[in-house]
mmCIF file of C-alpha atoms in Angstrom:
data_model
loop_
_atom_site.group_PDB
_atom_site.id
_atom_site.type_symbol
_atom_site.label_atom_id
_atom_site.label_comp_id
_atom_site.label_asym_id
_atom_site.label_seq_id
_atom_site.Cartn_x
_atom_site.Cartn_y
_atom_site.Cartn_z
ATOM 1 C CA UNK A 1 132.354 93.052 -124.805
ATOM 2 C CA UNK A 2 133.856 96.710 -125.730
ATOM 3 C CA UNK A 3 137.412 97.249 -124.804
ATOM 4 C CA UNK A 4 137.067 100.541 -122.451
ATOM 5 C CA UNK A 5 140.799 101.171 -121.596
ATOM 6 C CA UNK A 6 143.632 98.789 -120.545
ATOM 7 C CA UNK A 7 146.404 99.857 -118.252
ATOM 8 C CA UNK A 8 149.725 98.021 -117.298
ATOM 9 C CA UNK A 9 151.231 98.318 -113.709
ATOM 10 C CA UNK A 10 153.990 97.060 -111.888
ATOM 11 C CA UNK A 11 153.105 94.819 -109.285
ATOM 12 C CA UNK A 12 154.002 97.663 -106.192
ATOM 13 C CA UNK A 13 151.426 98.317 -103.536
ATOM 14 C CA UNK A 14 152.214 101.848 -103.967
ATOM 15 C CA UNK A 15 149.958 101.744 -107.088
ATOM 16 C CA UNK A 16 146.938 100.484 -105.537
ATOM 17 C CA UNK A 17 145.802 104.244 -104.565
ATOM 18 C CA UNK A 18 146.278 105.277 -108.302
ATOM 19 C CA UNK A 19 144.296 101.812 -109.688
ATOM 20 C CA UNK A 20 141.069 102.754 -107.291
ATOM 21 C CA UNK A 21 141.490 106.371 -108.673
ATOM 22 C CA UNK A 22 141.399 105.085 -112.133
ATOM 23 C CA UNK A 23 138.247 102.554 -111.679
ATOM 24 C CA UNK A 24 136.697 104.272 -109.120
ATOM 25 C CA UNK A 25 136.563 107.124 -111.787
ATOM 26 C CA UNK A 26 135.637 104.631 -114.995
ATOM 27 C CA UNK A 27 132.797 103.063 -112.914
ATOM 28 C CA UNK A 28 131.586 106.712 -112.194
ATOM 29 C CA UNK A 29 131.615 107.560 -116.163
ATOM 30 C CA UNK A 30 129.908 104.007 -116.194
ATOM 31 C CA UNK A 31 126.999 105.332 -114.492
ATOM 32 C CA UNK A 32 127.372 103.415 -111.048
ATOM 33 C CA UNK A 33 126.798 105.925 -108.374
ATOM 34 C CA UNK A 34 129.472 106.644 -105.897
ATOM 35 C CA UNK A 35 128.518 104.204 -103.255
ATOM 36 C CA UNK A 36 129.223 101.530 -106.392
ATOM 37 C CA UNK A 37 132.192 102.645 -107.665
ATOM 38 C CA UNK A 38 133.563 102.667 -104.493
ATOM 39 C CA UNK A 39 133.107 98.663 -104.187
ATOM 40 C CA UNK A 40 134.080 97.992 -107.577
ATOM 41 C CA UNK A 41 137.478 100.044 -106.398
ATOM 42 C CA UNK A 42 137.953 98.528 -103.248
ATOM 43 C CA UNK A 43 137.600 94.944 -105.284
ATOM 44 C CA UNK A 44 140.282 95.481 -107.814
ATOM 45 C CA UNK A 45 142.486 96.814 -105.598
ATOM 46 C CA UNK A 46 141.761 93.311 -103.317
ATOM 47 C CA UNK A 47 142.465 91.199 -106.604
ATOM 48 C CA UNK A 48 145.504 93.089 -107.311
ATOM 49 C CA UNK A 49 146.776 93.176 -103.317
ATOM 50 C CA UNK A 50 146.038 88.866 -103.767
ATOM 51 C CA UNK A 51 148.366 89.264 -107.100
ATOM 52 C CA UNK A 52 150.902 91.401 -105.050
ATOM 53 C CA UNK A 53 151.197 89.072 -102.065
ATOM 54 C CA UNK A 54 150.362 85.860 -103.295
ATOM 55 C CA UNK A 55 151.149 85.137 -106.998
ATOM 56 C CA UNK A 56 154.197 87.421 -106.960
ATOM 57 C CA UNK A 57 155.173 86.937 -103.302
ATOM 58 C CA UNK A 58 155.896 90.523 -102.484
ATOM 59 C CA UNK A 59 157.910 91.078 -105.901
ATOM 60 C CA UNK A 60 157.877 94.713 -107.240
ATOM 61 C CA UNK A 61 158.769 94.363 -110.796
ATOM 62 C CA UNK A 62 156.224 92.349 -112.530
ATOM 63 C CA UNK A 63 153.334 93.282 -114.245
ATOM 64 C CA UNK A 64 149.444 93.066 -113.374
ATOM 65 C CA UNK A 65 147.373 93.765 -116.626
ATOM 66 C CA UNK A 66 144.220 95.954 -115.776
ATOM 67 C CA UNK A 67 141.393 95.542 -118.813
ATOM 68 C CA UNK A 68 137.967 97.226 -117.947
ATOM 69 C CA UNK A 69 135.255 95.942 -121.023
ATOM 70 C CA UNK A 70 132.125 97.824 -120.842
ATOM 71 C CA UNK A 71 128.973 97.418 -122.549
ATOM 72 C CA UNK A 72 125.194 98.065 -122.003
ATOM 73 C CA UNK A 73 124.600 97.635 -118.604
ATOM 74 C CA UNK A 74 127.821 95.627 -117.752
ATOM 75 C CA UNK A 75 131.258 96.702 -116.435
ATOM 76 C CA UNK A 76 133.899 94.160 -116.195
ATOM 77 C CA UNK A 77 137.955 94.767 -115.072
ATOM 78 C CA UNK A 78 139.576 91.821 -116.199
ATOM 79 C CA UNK A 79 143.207 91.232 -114.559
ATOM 80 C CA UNK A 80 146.155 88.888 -115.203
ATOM 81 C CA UNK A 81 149.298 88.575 -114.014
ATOM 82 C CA UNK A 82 151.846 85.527 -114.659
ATOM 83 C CA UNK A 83 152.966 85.053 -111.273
ATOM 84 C CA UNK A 84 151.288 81.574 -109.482
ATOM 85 C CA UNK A 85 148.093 80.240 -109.962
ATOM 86 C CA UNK A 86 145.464 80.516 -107.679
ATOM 87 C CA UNK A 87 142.962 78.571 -107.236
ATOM 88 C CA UNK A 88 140.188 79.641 -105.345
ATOM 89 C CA UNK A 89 137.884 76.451 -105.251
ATOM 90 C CA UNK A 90 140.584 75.751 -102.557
ATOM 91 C CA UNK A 91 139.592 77.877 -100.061
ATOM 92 C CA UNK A 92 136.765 76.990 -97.996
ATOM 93 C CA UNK A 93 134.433 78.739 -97.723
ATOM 94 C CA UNK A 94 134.329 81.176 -95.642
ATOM 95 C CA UNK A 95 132.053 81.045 -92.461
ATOM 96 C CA UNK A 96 133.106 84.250 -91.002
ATOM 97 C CA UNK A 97 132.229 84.191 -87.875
ATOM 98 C CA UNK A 98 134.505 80.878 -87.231
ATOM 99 C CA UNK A 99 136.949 82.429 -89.626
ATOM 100 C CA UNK A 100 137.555 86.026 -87.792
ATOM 101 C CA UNK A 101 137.786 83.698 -84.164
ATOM 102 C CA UNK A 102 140.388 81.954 -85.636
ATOM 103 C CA UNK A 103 141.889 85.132 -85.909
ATOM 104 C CA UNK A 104 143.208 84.037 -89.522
ATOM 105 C CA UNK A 105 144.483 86.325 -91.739
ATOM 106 C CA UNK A 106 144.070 86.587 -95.333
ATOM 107 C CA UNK A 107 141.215 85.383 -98.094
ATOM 108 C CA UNK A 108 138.920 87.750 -96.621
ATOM 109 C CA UNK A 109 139.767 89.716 -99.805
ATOM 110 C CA UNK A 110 138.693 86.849 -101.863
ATOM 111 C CA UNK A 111 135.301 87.314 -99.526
ATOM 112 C CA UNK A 112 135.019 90.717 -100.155
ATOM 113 C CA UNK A 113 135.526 90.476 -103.931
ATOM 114 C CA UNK A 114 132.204 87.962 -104.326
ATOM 115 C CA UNK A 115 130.123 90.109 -102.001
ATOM 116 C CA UNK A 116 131.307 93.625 -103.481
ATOM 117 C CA UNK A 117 130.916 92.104 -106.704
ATOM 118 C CA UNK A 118 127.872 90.492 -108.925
ATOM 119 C CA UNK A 119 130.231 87.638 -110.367
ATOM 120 C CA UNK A 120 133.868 87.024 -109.684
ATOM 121 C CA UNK A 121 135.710 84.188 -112.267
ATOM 122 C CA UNK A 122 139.414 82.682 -112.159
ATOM 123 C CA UNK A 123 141.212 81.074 -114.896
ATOM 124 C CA UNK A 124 143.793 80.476 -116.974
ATOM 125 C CA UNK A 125 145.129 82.240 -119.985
ATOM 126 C CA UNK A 126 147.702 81.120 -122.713
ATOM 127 C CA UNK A 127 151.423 81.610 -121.468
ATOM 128 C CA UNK A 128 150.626 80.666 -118.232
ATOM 129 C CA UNK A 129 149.034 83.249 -117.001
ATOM 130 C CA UNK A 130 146.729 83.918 -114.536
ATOM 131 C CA UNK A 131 143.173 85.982 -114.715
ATOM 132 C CA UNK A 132 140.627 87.254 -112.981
ATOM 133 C CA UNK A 133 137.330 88.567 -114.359
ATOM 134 C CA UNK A 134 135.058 90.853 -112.094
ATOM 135 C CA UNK A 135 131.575 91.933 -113.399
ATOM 136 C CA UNK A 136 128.895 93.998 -111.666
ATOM 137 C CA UNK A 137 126.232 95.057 -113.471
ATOM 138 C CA UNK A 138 124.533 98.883 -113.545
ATOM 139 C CA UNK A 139 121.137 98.562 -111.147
ATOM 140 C CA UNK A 140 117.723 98.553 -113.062
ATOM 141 C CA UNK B 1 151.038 113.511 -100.998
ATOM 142 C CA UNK B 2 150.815 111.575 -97.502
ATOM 143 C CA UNK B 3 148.525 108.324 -98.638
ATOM 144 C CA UNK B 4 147.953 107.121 -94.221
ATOM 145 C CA UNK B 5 148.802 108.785 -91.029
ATOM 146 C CA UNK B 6 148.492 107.883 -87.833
ATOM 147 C CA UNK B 7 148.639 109.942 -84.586
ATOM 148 C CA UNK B 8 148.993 108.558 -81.189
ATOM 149 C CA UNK B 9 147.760 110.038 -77.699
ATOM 150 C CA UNK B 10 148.139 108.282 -74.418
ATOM 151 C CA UNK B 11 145.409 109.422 -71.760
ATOM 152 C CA UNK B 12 143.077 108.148 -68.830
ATOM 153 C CA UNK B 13 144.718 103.883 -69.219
ATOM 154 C CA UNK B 14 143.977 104.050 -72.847
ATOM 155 C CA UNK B 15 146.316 104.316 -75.666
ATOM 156 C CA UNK B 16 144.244 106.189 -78.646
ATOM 157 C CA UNK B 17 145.322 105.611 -82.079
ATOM 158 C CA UNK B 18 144.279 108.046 -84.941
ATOM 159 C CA UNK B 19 143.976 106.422 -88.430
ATOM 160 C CA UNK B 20 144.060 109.497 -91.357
ATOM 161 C CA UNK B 21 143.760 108.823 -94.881
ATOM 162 C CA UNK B 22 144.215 105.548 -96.837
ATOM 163 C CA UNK B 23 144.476 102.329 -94.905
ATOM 164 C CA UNK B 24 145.524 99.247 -97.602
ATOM 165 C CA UNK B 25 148.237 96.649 -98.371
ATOM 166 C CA UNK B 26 150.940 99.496 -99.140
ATOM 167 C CA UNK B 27 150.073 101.567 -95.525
ATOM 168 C CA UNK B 28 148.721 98.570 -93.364
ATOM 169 C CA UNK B 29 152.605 97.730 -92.018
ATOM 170 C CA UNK B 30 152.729 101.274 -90.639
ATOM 171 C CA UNK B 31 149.787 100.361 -88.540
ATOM 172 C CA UNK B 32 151.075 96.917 -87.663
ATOM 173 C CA UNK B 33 154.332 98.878 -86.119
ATOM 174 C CA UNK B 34 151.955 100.994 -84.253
ATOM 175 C CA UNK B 35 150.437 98.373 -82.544
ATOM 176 C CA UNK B 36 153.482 96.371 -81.688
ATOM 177 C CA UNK B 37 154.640 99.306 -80.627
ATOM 178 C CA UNK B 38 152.121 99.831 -78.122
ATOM 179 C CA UNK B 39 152.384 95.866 -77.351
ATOM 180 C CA UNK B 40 156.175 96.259 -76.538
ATOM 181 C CA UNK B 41 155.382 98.974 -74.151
ATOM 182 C CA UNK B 42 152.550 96.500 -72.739
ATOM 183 C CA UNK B 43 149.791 98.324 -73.800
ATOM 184 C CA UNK B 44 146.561 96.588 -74.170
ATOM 185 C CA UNK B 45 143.913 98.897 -74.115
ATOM 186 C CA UNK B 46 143.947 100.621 -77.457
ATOM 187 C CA UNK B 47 141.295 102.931 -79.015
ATOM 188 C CA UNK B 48 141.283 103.049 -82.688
ATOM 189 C CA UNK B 49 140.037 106.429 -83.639
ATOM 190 C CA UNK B 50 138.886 106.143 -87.580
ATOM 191 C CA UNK B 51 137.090 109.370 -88.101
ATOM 192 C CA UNK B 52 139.760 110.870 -90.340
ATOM 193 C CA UNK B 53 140.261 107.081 -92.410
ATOM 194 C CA UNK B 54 138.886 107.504 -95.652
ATOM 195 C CA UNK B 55 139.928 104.007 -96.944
ATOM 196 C CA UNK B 56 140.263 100.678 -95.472
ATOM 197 C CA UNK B 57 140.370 96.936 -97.103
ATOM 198 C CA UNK B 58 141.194 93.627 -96.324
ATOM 199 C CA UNK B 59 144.700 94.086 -95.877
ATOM 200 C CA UNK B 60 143.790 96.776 -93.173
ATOM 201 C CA UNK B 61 141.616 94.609 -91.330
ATOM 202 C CA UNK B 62 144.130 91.746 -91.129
ATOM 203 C CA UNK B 63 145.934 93.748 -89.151
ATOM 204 C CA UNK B 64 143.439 94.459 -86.985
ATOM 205 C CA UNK B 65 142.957 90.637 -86.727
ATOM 206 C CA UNK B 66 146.846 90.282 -86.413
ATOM 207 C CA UNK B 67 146.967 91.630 -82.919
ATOM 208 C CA UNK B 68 143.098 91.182 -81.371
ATOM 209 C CA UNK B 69 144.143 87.723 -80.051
ATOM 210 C CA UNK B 70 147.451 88.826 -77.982
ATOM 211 C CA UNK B 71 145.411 92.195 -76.761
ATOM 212 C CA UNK B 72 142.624 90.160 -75.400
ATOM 213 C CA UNK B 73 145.082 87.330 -74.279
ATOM 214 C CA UNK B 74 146.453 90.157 -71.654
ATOM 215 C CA UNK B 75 143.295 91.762 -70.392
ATOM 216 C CA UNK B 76 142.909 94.568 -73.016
ATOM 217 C CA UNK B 77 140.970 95.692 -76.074
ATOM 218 C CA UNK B 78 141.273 97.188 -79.838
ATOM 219 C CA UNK B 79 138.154 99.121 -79.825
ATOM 220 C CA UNK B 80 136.687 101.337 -82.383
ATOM 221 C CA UNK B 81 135.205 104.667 -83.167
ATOM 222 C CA UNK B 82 134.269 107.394 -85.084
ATOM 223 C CA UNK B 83 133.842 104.789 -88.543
ATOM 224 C CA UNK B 84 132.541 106.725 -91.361
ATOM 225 C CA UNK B 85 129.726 105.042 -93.238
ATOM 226 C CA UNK B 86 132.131 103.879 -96.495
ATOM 227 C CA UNK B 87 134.754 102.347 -93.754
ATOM 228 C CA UNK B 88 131.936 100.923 -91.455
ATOM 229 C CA UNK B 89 130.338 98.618 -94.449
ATOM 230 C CA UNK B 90 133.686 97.402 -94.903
ATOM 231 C CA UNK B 91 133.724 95.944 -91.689
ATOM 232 C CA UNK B 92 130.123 94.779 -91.678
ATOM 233 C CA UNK B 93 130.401 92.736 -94.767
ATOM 234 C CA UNK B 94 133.427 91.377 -93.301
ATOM 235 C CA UNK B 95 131.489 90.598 -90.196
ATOM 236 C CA UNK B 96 133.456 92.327 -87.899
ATOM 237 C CA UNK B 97 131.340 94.211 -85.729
ATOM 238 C CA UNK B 98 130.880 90.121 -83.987
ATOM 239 C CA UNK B 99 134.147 90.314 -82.765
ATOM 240 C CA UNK B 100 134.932 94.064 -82.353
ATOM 241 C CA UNK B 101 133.070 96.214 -80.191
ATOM 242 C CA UNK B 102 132.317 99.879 -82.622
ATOM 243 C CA UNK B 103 131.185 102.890 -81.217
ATOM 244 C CA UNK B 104 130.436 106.172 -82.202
ATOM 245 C CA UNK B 105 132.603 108.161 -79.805
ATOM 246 C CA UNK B 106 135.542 107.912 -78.100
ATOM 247 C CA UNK B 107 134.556 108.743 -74.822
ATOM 248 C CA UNK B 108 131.594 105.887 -74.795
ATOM 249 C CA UNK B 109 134.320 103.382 -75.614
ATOM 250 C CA UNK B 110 136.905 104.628 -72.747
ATOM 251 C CA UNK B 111 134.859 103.585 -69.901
ATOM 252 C CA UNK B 112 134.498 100.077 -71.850
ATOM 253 C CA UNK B 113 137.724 99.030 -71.335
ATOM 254 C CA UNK B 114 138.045 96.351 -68.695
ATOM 255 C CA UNK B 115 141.427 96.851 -66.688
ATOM 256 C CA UNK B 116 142.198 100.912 -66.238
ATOM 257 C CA UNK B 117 145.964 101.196 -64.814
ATOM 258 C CA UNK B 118 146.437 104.276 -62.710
ATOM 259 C CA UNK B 119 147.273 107.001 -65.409
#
């Protein structure tokens, strides 16, 4: 796929406004109305909250890479990080009605990052670092 | 720039929480101290006013889901209003509206709450 633009952050929750800003606004120039880019946002900033919380544990001063690939119909932001792994065959999955009466918290954003999505991968890249792809696709 | 904001009014047994702006991992502990706030002042019927929230994801809702349990647990209610579309399918796809009761103004959700203490 075409490299669109890549963008290096540190791993700070304060930055999640600024990363919807900036894919909000590429998925616009995309071509996905607002309604879309506004998912595709709200996803990336859920994989990047996951990288904040869970494979950094709450540290400020790593990195999360942010590559968006875009070609013909397809838009993809590809993130890694090098903090832990995640694996999300691990989590159940999630029956949501059981799930919010638990009253558990946490991979909901997981959830919400399949359903806002059209394809949502996890794997492993050379040095140990983590990635996760997220593709949706421009409606016919 | 202010990213959140939240504005509180006590009236008629119900503590009403405003929600402006941006509500995500970086600005959902300011509404976790606003309910424990309210909890530490045994408050339990809380209105959650989101016309002015522009913004909301998972980290937002977990806080939501954070506090429903020990609300409920003493006779009260996190209920919500005023959710524009955007914020509302957020919920929905995260099933919420199951466990929350939504509505679209504050003063139909008022006379929902169960207990009313003598204002």
């Amino acid at each position: 796929m075409k490299l669109a633009f890549s963008k290096t952050i540190e791993s700070r929750t304060e930055n999640l406004r600024a990363v919807r800003e900036l894919i909000g606004g590429a998925a616009k120039d995309f071509g996905f109305s607002e309604e879309d880019s506004s998912k595709i946002a709200l996803a990336v900033d859920e994989a990047c909250t996951n990288i904040i919380r869970h494979a950094y544990h709450n540290r400020s001063d790593k990195n999360i890479e942010i590559t968006v690939y875009a070609e013909k119909e397809t838009f993809e932001v590809r993130i890694i990080d090098s903090g832990d792994s995640f694996d999300p065959e691990a989590l159940k999955p999630v029956n949501l009605k059981e799930h919010l009466t638990a009253f558990r918290r946490g991979g909901l954003g997981v959830h919400l990052m399949k359903t806002l999505m059209d394809d949502v991968k996890y794997r492993s890249v050379s040095g140990r670092k983590n990635e996760v792809r997220l593709t949706k696709h421009l409606p016919q | 720039m202010t990213d959140f904001k939240i504005n509180h009014r006590e009236g008629d047994g119900v503590s009403v929480i405003e929600l402006k702006g941006y509500l995500d991992a970086h600005t959902a502990p300011q509404l976790e101290n606003a309910f424990q706030t309210l909890l530490n002042s045994e408050k339990y019927n809380i209105l959650v006013n989101c016309r002015d929230l522009s913004y909301i994801s998972s980290a937002g809702l977990g806080v939501f889901m954070a506090y429903i349990e020990d609300v409920r647990k003493n006779h009260g209610d996190i209920k919500l209003t005023n959710l524009s579309a955007r914020v509302y399918n957020v919920f929905d796809l995260l099933g919420f509206p199951l466990l929350y009761e939504i509505f679209k103004e504050e003063r139909e959700a008022i006379g929902r709450f169960k207990v009313r203490p003598r204002s």
